[in-house]
Coordinates of C-alpha atoms in Angstrom, one line a residue:
Chain A
X1 CA -25.7 -31.7 -7.2
X2 CA -27.9 -33.1 -10.0
X3 CA -25.8 -34.1 -13.0
X4 CA -28.5 -34.2 -15.7
X5 CA -29.8 -30.6 -15.2
X6 CA -26.2 -29.4 -15.2
X7 CA -25.5 -31.2 -18.5
X8 CA -28.8 -29.9 -20.0
X9 CA -28.0 -26.3 -18.9
X10 CA -24.6 -26.6 -20.5
X11 CA -26.0 -28.1 -23.7
X12 CA -28.6 -25.3 -23.9
X13 CA -26.0 -22.6 -23.3
X14 CA -23.8 -23.8 -26.1
X15 CA -26.7 -24.4 -28.4
X16 CA -28.0 -20.8 -27.7
X17 CA -24.5 -19.4 -28.3
X18 CA -24.3 -21.1 -31.6
X19 CA -27.8 -20.3 -32.7
X20 CA -27.7 -16.6 -31.7
X21 CA -24.3 -16.0 -33.4
X22 CA -24.7 -13.3 -36.0
X23 CA -27.9 -11.8 -34.5
X24 CA -26.6 -10.5 -31.1
X25 CA -23.5 -8.5 -31.4
X26 CA -21.9 -5.2 -30.6
X27 CA -19.1 -3.8 -32.8
X28 CA -19.1 -7.1 -34.7
X29 CA -18.4 -9.1 -31.5
X30 CA -20.9 -11.5 -29.9
X31 CA -21.4 -11.9 -26.1
X32 CA -20.2 -15.1 -24.6
X33 CA -23.3 -16.7 -23.0
X34 CA -21.4 -19.9 -22.2
X35 CA -18.9 -18.0 -20.2
X36 CA -21.7 -16.4 -18.1
X37 CA -23.0 -19.9 -17.3
X38 CA -19.5 -20.9 -16.4
X39 CA -19.3 -17.9 -14.1
X40 CA -22.6 -18.9 -12.5
X41 CA -21.3 -22.4 -11.8
X42 CA -18.1 -21.1 -10.4
X43 CA -19.9 -18.7 -8.1
X44 CA -22.6 -20.9 -6.8
X45 CA -21.6 -24.6 -7.1
X46 CA -19.2 -26.3 -4.8
X47 CA -15.5 -26.2 -5.9
X48 CA -15.3 -29.7 -7.3
X49 CA -18.6 -29.4 -9.2
X50 CA -17.6 -25.9 -10.5
X51 CA -14.3 -27.1 -11.8
X52 CA -15.8 -30.1 -13.6
X53 CA -18.8 -28.2 -15.0
X54 CA -16.7 -25.3 -16.3
X55 CA -14.2 -27.6 -17.9
X56 CA -17.0 -29.5 -19.6
X57 CA -18.7 -26.3 -20.7
X58 CA -15.4 -25.1 -22.3
X59 CA -14.9 -28.4 -24.0
X60 CA -18.4 -28.2 -25.5
X61 CA -17.7 -24.8 -26.8
X62 CA -14.4 -26.0 -28.2
X63 CA -16.2 -28.7 -30.2
X64 CA -18.0 -26.1 -32.2
X65 CA -15.5 -23.3 -32.8
X66 CA -12.8 -23.0 -35.4
X67 CA -10.3 -22.3 -32.5
X68 CA -7.9 -25.0 -31.4
X69 CA -9.4 -27.7 -29.2
X70 CA -8.9 -27.2 -25.5
X71 CA -8.6 -23.4 -25.3
X72 CA -12.0 -22.8 -23.8
X73 CA -11.8 -25.8 -21.6
X74 CA -8.5 -24.6 -20.2
X75 CA -9.7 -21.1 -19.9
X76 CA -13.0 -21.9 -18.1
X77 CA -11.3 -24.5 -15.9
X78 CA -8.8 -21.8 -14.8
X79 CA -11.6 -19.3 -14.2
X80 CA -13.6 -21.8 -12.1
X81 CA -10.4 -22.4 -10.0
X82 CA -9.8 -18.7 -9.5
X83 CA -13.5 -17.8 -8.7
X84 CA -14.2 -20.7 -6.4
X85 CA -11.0 -19.9 -4.4
X86 CA -12.0 -16.3 -3.9
X87 CA -15.8 -16.6 -3.8
X88 CA -16.0 -16.6 0.0
X89 CA -14.6 -13.0 -0.2
X90 CA -17.3 -11.9 -2.7
X91 CA -20.8 -10.7 -2.2
X92 CA -22.1 -13.3 -4.6
X93 CA -25.7 -12.2 -4.9
X94 CA -25.1 -8.6 -6.0
X95 CA -25.6 -7.9 -9.8
X96 CA -22.5 -5.7 -9.8
X97 CA -20.5 -8.7 -8.6
X98 CA -21.9 -10.8 -11.5
X99 CA -20.9 -8.1 -14.0
X100 CA -17.4 -7.6 -12.5
X101 CA -16.7 -11.3 -12.3
X102 CA -18.0 -11.8 -15.9
X103 CA -15.8 -8.9 -17.1
X104 CA -12.7 -10.4 -15.5
X105 CA -13.5 -13.9 -16.6
X106 CA -14.0 -12.7 -20.2
X107 CA -10.8 -10.7 -20.0
X108 CA -9.0 -13.9 -18.8
X109 CA -10.4 -15.9 -21.6
X110 CA -9.5 -13.4 -24.3
X111 CA -6.0 -13.0 -22.9
X112 CA -5.5 -16.8 -23.4
X113 CA -7.1 -16.7 -26.9
X114 CA -5.0 -13.7 -27.9
X115 CA -1.7 -15.2 -26.6
X116 CA -2.5 -18.5 -28.5
X117 CA -3.4 -16.6 -31.7
X118 CA -0.2 -14.6 -31.5
X119 CA 1.9 -17.7 -31.1
X120 CA 0.1 -20.0 -33.6
X121 CA -2.0 -17.5 -35.7
X122 CA -4.1 -16.2 -37.1
X123 CA -4.0 -13.1 -34.9
X124 CA -7.3 -12.2 -33.3
X125 CA -8.7 -8.6 -33.1
X126 CA -8.3 -6.7 -29.8
X127 CA -11.3 -4.7 -30.8
X128 CA -13.5 -7.8 -31.0
X129 CA -12.1 -8.8 -27.5
X130 CA -13.1 -5.4 -26.1
X131 CA -16.6 -5.4 -27.4
X132 CA -17.2 -9.0 -26.6
X133 CA -16.0 -8.5 -23.0
X134 CA -18.2 -5.4 -22.7
X135 CA -21.3 -7.1 -24.0
X136 CA -20.7 -10.2 -21.8
X137 CA -20.4 -8.1 -18.7
X138 CA -23.5 -6.1 -19.5
X139 CA -25.6 -9.2 -20.1
X140 CA -24.2 -11.3 -17.2
X141 CA -26.4 -9.8 -14.3
X142 CA -29.7 -10.5 -16.2
X143 CA -28.7 -14.0 -17.3
X144 CA -27.3 -14.9 -13.8
X145 CA -30.5 -13.5 -12.2
X146 CA -32.5 -15.9 -14.4
X147 CA -30.1 -18.8 -13.7
X148 CA -30.4 -18.2 -9.9
X149 CA -34.1 -19.0 -10.2
X150 CA -33.0 -22.5 -11.5
X151 CA -30.9 -23.3 -8.5
X152 CA -33.4 -25.7 -6.9
X153 CA -33.6 -27.6 -10.2
X154 CA -29.8 -27.9 -10.3
X155 CA -29.7 -29.2 -6.8
X156 CA -27.7 -26.3 -5.5
X157 CA -28.0 -25.1 -2.0
X158 CA -30.4 -22.1 -1.9
X159 CA -30.3 -19.5 0.9
X160 CA -33.6 -19.1 2.7
X161 CA -34.4 -15.7 1.1
X162 CA -34.3 -17.3 -2.4
X163 CA -37.0 -19.9 -1.6
Chain B
X1 CA -6.8 -29.2 -17.3
X2 CA -3.4 -30.6 -18.2
X3 CA -5.1 -32.5 -21.1
X4 CA -6.7 -29.3 -22.3
X5 CA -3.4 -27.4 -22.1
X6 CA -1.7 -30.2 -24.2
X7 CA -4.6 -30.2 -26.7
X8 CA -4.5 -26.4 -27.0
X9 CA -0.8 -25.9 -27.4
X10 CA 0.6 -29.2 -28.7
X11 CA -2.1 -31.1 -30.5
X12 CA -2.4 -30.3 -34.3
X13 CA -5.8 -29.1 -35.4
X14 CA -6.1 -31.8 -38.1
X15 CA -6.1 -34.4 -35.3
X16 CA -8.7 -32.8 -33.1
X17 CA -10.9 -31.7 -36.1
X18 CA -11.7 -35.3 -36.9
X19 CA -13.4 -35.9 -33.6
X20 CA -15.2 -32.6 -33.2
X21 CA -16.6 -32.6 -36.7
X22 CA -18.6 -35.7 -35.7
X23 CA -20.2 -34.3 -32.6
X24 CA -21.0 -30.8 -33.6
X25 CA -24.4 -31.7 -35.1
X26 CA -25.5 -32.9 -31.7
X27 CA -26.2 -29.3 -30.8
X28 CA -28.6 -28.8 -33.8
X29 CA -31.8 -29.5 -31.8
X30 CA -31.2 -26.3 -29.8
X31 CA -29.1 -24.2 -32.2
X32 CA -31.4 -24.5 -35.3
X33 CA -34.7 -23.5 -33.6
X34 CA -32.8 -20.7 -31.8
X35 CA -31.4 -19.4 -35.1
X36 CA -34.8 -19.7 -36.8
X37 CA -36.5 -17.7 -34.0
X38 CA -33.7 -15.1 -33.8
X39 CA -33.9 -14.7 -37.6
X40 CA -37.7 -14.1 -37.5
X41 CA -37.3 -11.6 -34.7
X42 CA -34.4 -9.9 -36.5
X43 CA -36.4 -9.7 -39.7
X44 CA -39.4 -8.3 -38.0
X45 CA -37.4 -5.5 -36.3
X46 CA -34.9 -4.8 -39.0
X47 CA -36.5 -6.0 -42.3
X48 CA -34.1 -6.8 -45.1
X49 CA -34.0 -4.1 -47.8
X50 CA -33.4 -5.0 -51.4
X51 CA -30.5 -3.0 -52.9
X52 CA -29.9 -2.3 -56.6
X53 CA -26.5 -3.9 -56.9
X54 CA -26.0 -2.5 -60.4
X55 CA -26.5 1.1 -59.2
X56 CA -26.4 1.2 -55.4
X57 CA -25.9 4.9 -55.2
X58 CA -28.9 5.8 -57.4
X59 CA -31.4 2.9 -57.4
X60 CA -33.1 2.7 -60.8
X61 CA -36.8 2.9 -61.5
X62 CA -38.6 -0.4 -61.2
X63 CA -39.7 -0.3 -64.8
X64 CA -36.1 -0.1 -66.0
X65 CA -35.2 -3.0 -63.8
X66 CA -38.0 -5.1 -65.3
X67 CA -36.9 -4.3 -68.7
X68 CA -33.3 -5.1 -68.0
X69 CA -34.3 -8.3 -66.3
X70 CA -36.2 -9.3 -69.5
X71 CA -33.3 -8.6 -71.7
X72 CA -31.0 -10.6 -69.5
X73 CA -33.3 -13.6 -69.6
X74 CA -33.1 -13.5 -73.4
X75 CA -29.4 -13.1 -73.3
X76 CA -29.1 -16.0 -70.7
X77 CA -31.2 -18.3 -72.9
X78 CA -28.9 -17.5 -75.8
X79 CA -25.8 -18.1 -73.8
X80 CA -27.1 -21.3 -72.4
X81 CA -27.8 -22.5 -75.9
X82 CA -24.3 -21.8 -77.0
X83 CA -23.0 -23.4 -73.8
X84 CA -24.8 -26.7 -74.6
X85 CA -23.2 -26.7 -78.0
X86 CA -19.7 -26.2 -76.6
X87 CA -20.4 -28.7 -73.8
X88 CA -21.0 -31.4 -76.4
X89 CA -18.0 -30.4 -78.3
X90 CA -15.6 -30.1 -75.5
X91 CA -17.0 -33.0 -73.5
X92 CA -16.7 -31.0 -70.4
X93 CA -20.2 -31.7 -69.0
X94 CA -18.8 -31.7 -65.5
X95 CA -17.1 -28.3 -65.8
X96 CA -19.8 -26.2 -67.5
X97 CA -23.3 -25.1 -66.6
X98 CA -25.1 -23.1 -63.9
X99 CA -23.4 -23.2 -60.6
X100 CA -26.6 -23.8 -58.7
X101 CA -27.2 -27.0 -60.7
X102 CA -24.0 -28.3 -59.1
X103 CA -24.9 -27.4 -55.6
X104 CA -26.9 -29.0 -52.7
X105 CA -28.6 -27.0 -50.0
X106 CA -27.7 -27.4 -46.3
X107 CA -29.2 -25.9 -43.2
X108 CA -27.0 -23.5 -41.2
X109 CA -26.9 -24.6 -37.6
X110 CA -25.1 -21.5 -36.4
X111 CA -22.1 -19.3 -36.3
X112 CA -18.8 -19.7 -34.5
X113 CA -19.2 -19.6 -30.7
X114 CA -15.7 -18.2 -30.6
X115 CA -14.0 -15.2 -32.2
X116 CA -13.6 -16.8 -35.7
X117 CA -15.7 -16.5 -38.8
X118 CA -17.2 -19.9 -39.5
X119 CA -20.5 -21.6 -39.9
X120 CA -21.7 -25.0 -38.8
X121 CA -24.0 -26.6 -41.4
X122 CA -26.1 -29.8 -41.1
X123 CA -27.8 -32.1 -43.5
X124 CA -28.4 -35.7 -44.2
X125 CA -25.8 -35.7 -47.0
X126 CA -23.3 -33.6 -45.0
X127 CA -21.2 -36.6 -44.2
X128 CA -20.4 -37.0 -47.9
X129 CA -19.0 -33.5 -48.3
X130 CA -15.2 -33.1 -48.6
X131 CA -12.9 -30.4 -47.3
X132 CA -12.3 -27.5 -49.6
X133 CA -15.7 -27.7 -51.3
X134 CA -17.1 -24.3 -51.8
X135 CA -20.1 -22.9 -49.9
X136 CA -22.0 -20.1 -51.6
X137 CA -25.3 -18.3 -52.0
X138 CA -26.9 -16.9 -55.2
X139 CA -25.4 -13.6 -54.2
X140 CA -21.8 -14.5 -53.4
X141 CA -19.3 -17.1 -52.4
X142 CA -19.1 -17.4 -48.6
X143 CA -16.4 -19.9 -47.9
X144 CA -15.0 -23.4 -48.1
X145 CA -15.7 -26.5 -46.1
X146 CA -13.0 -26.9 -43.4
X147 CA -14.0 -30.0 -41.6
X148 CA -16.6 -32.7 -42.2
X149 CA -18.3 -35.1 -39.8
X150 CA -21.4 -37.3 -39.5
X151 CA -24.4 -35.1 -40.4
X152 CA -22.5 -31.8 -40.2
X153 CA -19.6 -29.8 -41.5
X154 CA -17.8 -26.5 -40.7
X155 CA -17.5 -23.8 -43.3
X156 CA -14.5 -21.4 -43.0
X157 CA -15.9 -18.1 -44.2
X158 CA -14.0 -15.9 -46.7
X159 CA -13.8 -13.3 -44.0
X160 CA -11.9 -15.5 -41.5
X161 CA -8.3 -14.5 -41.0
X162 CA -7.2 -17.9 -42.2
X163 CA -8.9 -17.5 -45.7
X164 CA -6.8 -16.4 -48.6
X165 CA -7.6 -16.3 -52.3
X166 CA -6.9 -14.2 -55.4
X167 CA -9.6 -12.0 -56.8
X168 CA -10.1 -9.2 -59.2
X169 CA -12.2 -6.1 -59.2
X170 CA -14.9 -5.0 -61.6
X171 CA -18.0 -2.9 -62.1
X172 CA -21.3 -3.0 -64.1
X173 CA -21.1 -0.3 -66.7
X174 CA -23.4 0.5 -69.6
X175 CA -22.1 -0.6 -73.0
X176 CA -22.6 1.3 -76.3
X177 CA -26.3 0.3 -76.4
X178 CA -26.8 1.3 -72.8
X179 CA -27.0 -2.3 -71.5
X180 CA -25.1 -2.9 -68.3
X181 CA -22.1 -5.1 -68.8
X182 CA -19.7 -6.4 -66.2
X183 CA -16.2 -5.1 -66.9
X184 CA -13.0 -5.9 -65.0
X185 CA -10.7 -3.1 -64.1
X186 CA -7.3 -3.0 -65.7
X187 CA -5.7 -4.5 -62.5
X188 CA -4.0 -7.8 -62.2
X189 CA -5.7 -10.5 -59.9
X190 CA -4.6 -9.7 -56.4
X191 CA -4.3 -11.6 -53.1
X192 CA -7.3 -11.0 -50.8
X193 CA -7.3 -12.1 -47.2
X194 CA -10.0 -12.4 -44.6
X195 CA -9.7 -9.8 -41.9
X196 CA -12.3 -11.1 -39.4
X197 CA -15.6 -9.6 -38.3
X198 CA -17.1 -9.9 -41.8
X199 CA -14.4 -7.9 -43.6
X200 CA -11.8 -8.9 -46.3
X201 CA -8.7 -6.9 -47.1
X202 CA -6.5 -6.5 -50.2
X203 CA -3.2 -4.7 -49.6
X204 CA -0.9 -5.7 -52.4
X205 CA -2.1 -3.4 -55.2
X206 CA -0.1 -0.3 -56.0
X207 CA -1.9 2.9 -55.1
X208 CA -1.2 4.6 -58.5
X209 CA -2.7 1.6 -60.3
X210 CA -5.8 1.6 -58.1
X211 CA -6.2 5.4 -58.5
X212 CA -5.9 5.2 -62.3
X213 CA -8.3 2.3 -62.6
X214 CA -10.9 4.3 -60.6
X215 CA -11.7 1.6 -58.1
X216 CA -14.2 3.0 -55.6
X217 CA -16.9 2.1 -53.1
X218 CA -19.5 -0.5 -54.2
X219 CA -17.4 -2.0 -56.9
X220 CA -17.4 -5.8 -57.0
X221 CA -14.7 -8.2 -56.0
X222 CA -14.9 -11.4 -58.0
X223 CA -13.1 -14.7 -57.6
X224 CA -10.1 -15.1 -60.0
X225 CA -8.2 -18.0 -58.5
X226 CA -6.9 -21.1 -60.4
X227 CA -7.0 -23.1 -57.1
X228 CA -10.8 -22.8 -57.1
X229 CA -13.3 -24.6 -59.4
X230 CA -13.3 -23.0 -62.9
X231 CA -17.1 -22.7 -62.7
X232 CA -16.7 -20.0 -60.1
X233 CA -14.5 -17.8 -62.1
X234 CA -15.7 -14.2 -61.7
X235 CA -18.4 -15.2 -59.2
X236 CA -19.0 -12.4 -56.8
X237 CA -17.2 -12.4 -53.4
X238 CA -18.1 -9.0 -52.1
X239 CA -18.4 -5.3 -52.5
X240 CA -15.7 -2.7 -51.9
X241 CA -16.5 -0.6 -48.8
X242 CA -13.3 1.6 -48.7
X243 CA -10.3 2.3 -50.8
X244 CA -7.4 4.3 -49.2
X245 CA -3.6 4.4 -49.1
X246 CA -2.1 1.8 -46.9
X247 CA -1.0 3.0 -43.5
X248 CA 2.1 0.8 -43.7
X249 CA 3.3 2.0 -47.1
X250 CA 1.8 4.9 -49.0
X251 CA 2.8 3.2 -52.3
X252 CA 0.2 0.5 -51.7
X253 CA -3.6 0.7 -51.5
X254 CA -5.7 -0.8 -48.7
X255 CA -9.0 -2.0 -50.0
X256 CA -11.6 -3.3 -47.6
X257 CA -14.4 -5.6 -48.9
X258 CA -17.6 -6.9 -47.3
X259 CA -19.6 -9.9 -48.5
X260 CA -22.9 -8.9 -50.1
X261 CA -24.8 -11.1 -47.6
X262 CA -24.2 -11.4 -43.9
X263 CA -23.1 -15.0 -43.8
X264 CA -23.5 -15.2 -40.1
X265 CA -27.3 -14.6 -40.5
X266 CA -27.9 -17.1 -43.3
X267 CA -30.3 -20.0 -42.6
X268 CA -29.3 -22.0 -45.6
X269 CA -26.3 -22.3 -47.9
X270 CA -25.5 -24.1 -51.1
X271 CA -22.4 -26.3 -51.2
X272 CA -20.9 -27.1 -54.6
X273 CA -20.7 -30.9 -54.1
X274 CA -21.3 -32.2 -57.7

């Protein structure tokens, strides 16, 4: 694992998410590009690296949102734990797997955000959650395909057919 | 993970906000060029169309708009002259004058990466901003500063669910000489709350009052709140997009309002910092 490229990728993902906000949306909800990068780390990095990388990704997103600090970090950390535990049972290289995992991960994140918003307010919109999850799942295969090309730069083990 | 859980569920926002306000501008080198490129692309594919705000349903002839513009310039010059006179008399130099003279411009770094309605702004003077200062454009008020850090600040948009203010409704109508004059409806100032996803909502006016006042689509919502700076009284906040009976109680009206600019796509905002 190379630390610097991981940090740069996380930084780029959060920067892109902030910069594109308002321009890419469906039904008023934006896709979560940072979550897709977190799913990529969780699927392809080793368990320890995935946990740390996803947690840091979530923390970076937390720094820029109006939401309470720690929600995304907690959410992405839990996602990394769940995915890295089950990744051996998944066909990781199939685009449908990427879309399905992104869909579930986005659902998980939104469930946490909604529960938090119902307890502490202000209540979030379920419609926004639906469209954001849909858009994230649709974009995930293309973005993960691009990220897979970066695996040698990230110091991740690449199967022979990818080289 | 445990720390994140504690931060999310037990740490008050005012504590965590101090730290994150200072680091958010670190993402500007990526976010600002991305926003700039996305804005150019968006503008090329979906060019912005100018709308006739005084008559959105039937846009007027250009010659009429020029004429009205000229008349308004004369009127403005006259009003400014009177204003100067009263400023000297009332010694309220700080309180009166054009709103834009009291504002500084800041670059928008980006929108909220989460589900909330907020904007991150950056600028050399951003560190000197204070919470609750008003962010606006020449078209409408967009929000208030919620947290401030070194080189950056976060604006909570009027459409965020945490935003609440009182406003009143009005419409430009021709007077006896045919000149358009802004008239408030005969409705008391009412509470307006952000509803998320670029929408605001007013649900406390009685349906019969709204019906008799004739409030309809494209009417203006203007600020009428004593907790906000006096200079912004009757400054536009948005336009009515729908008026109907409330689903919770048919005695009340549900009025939906949208800002006249899409704040999430702005590249620059003014902050009233003087």
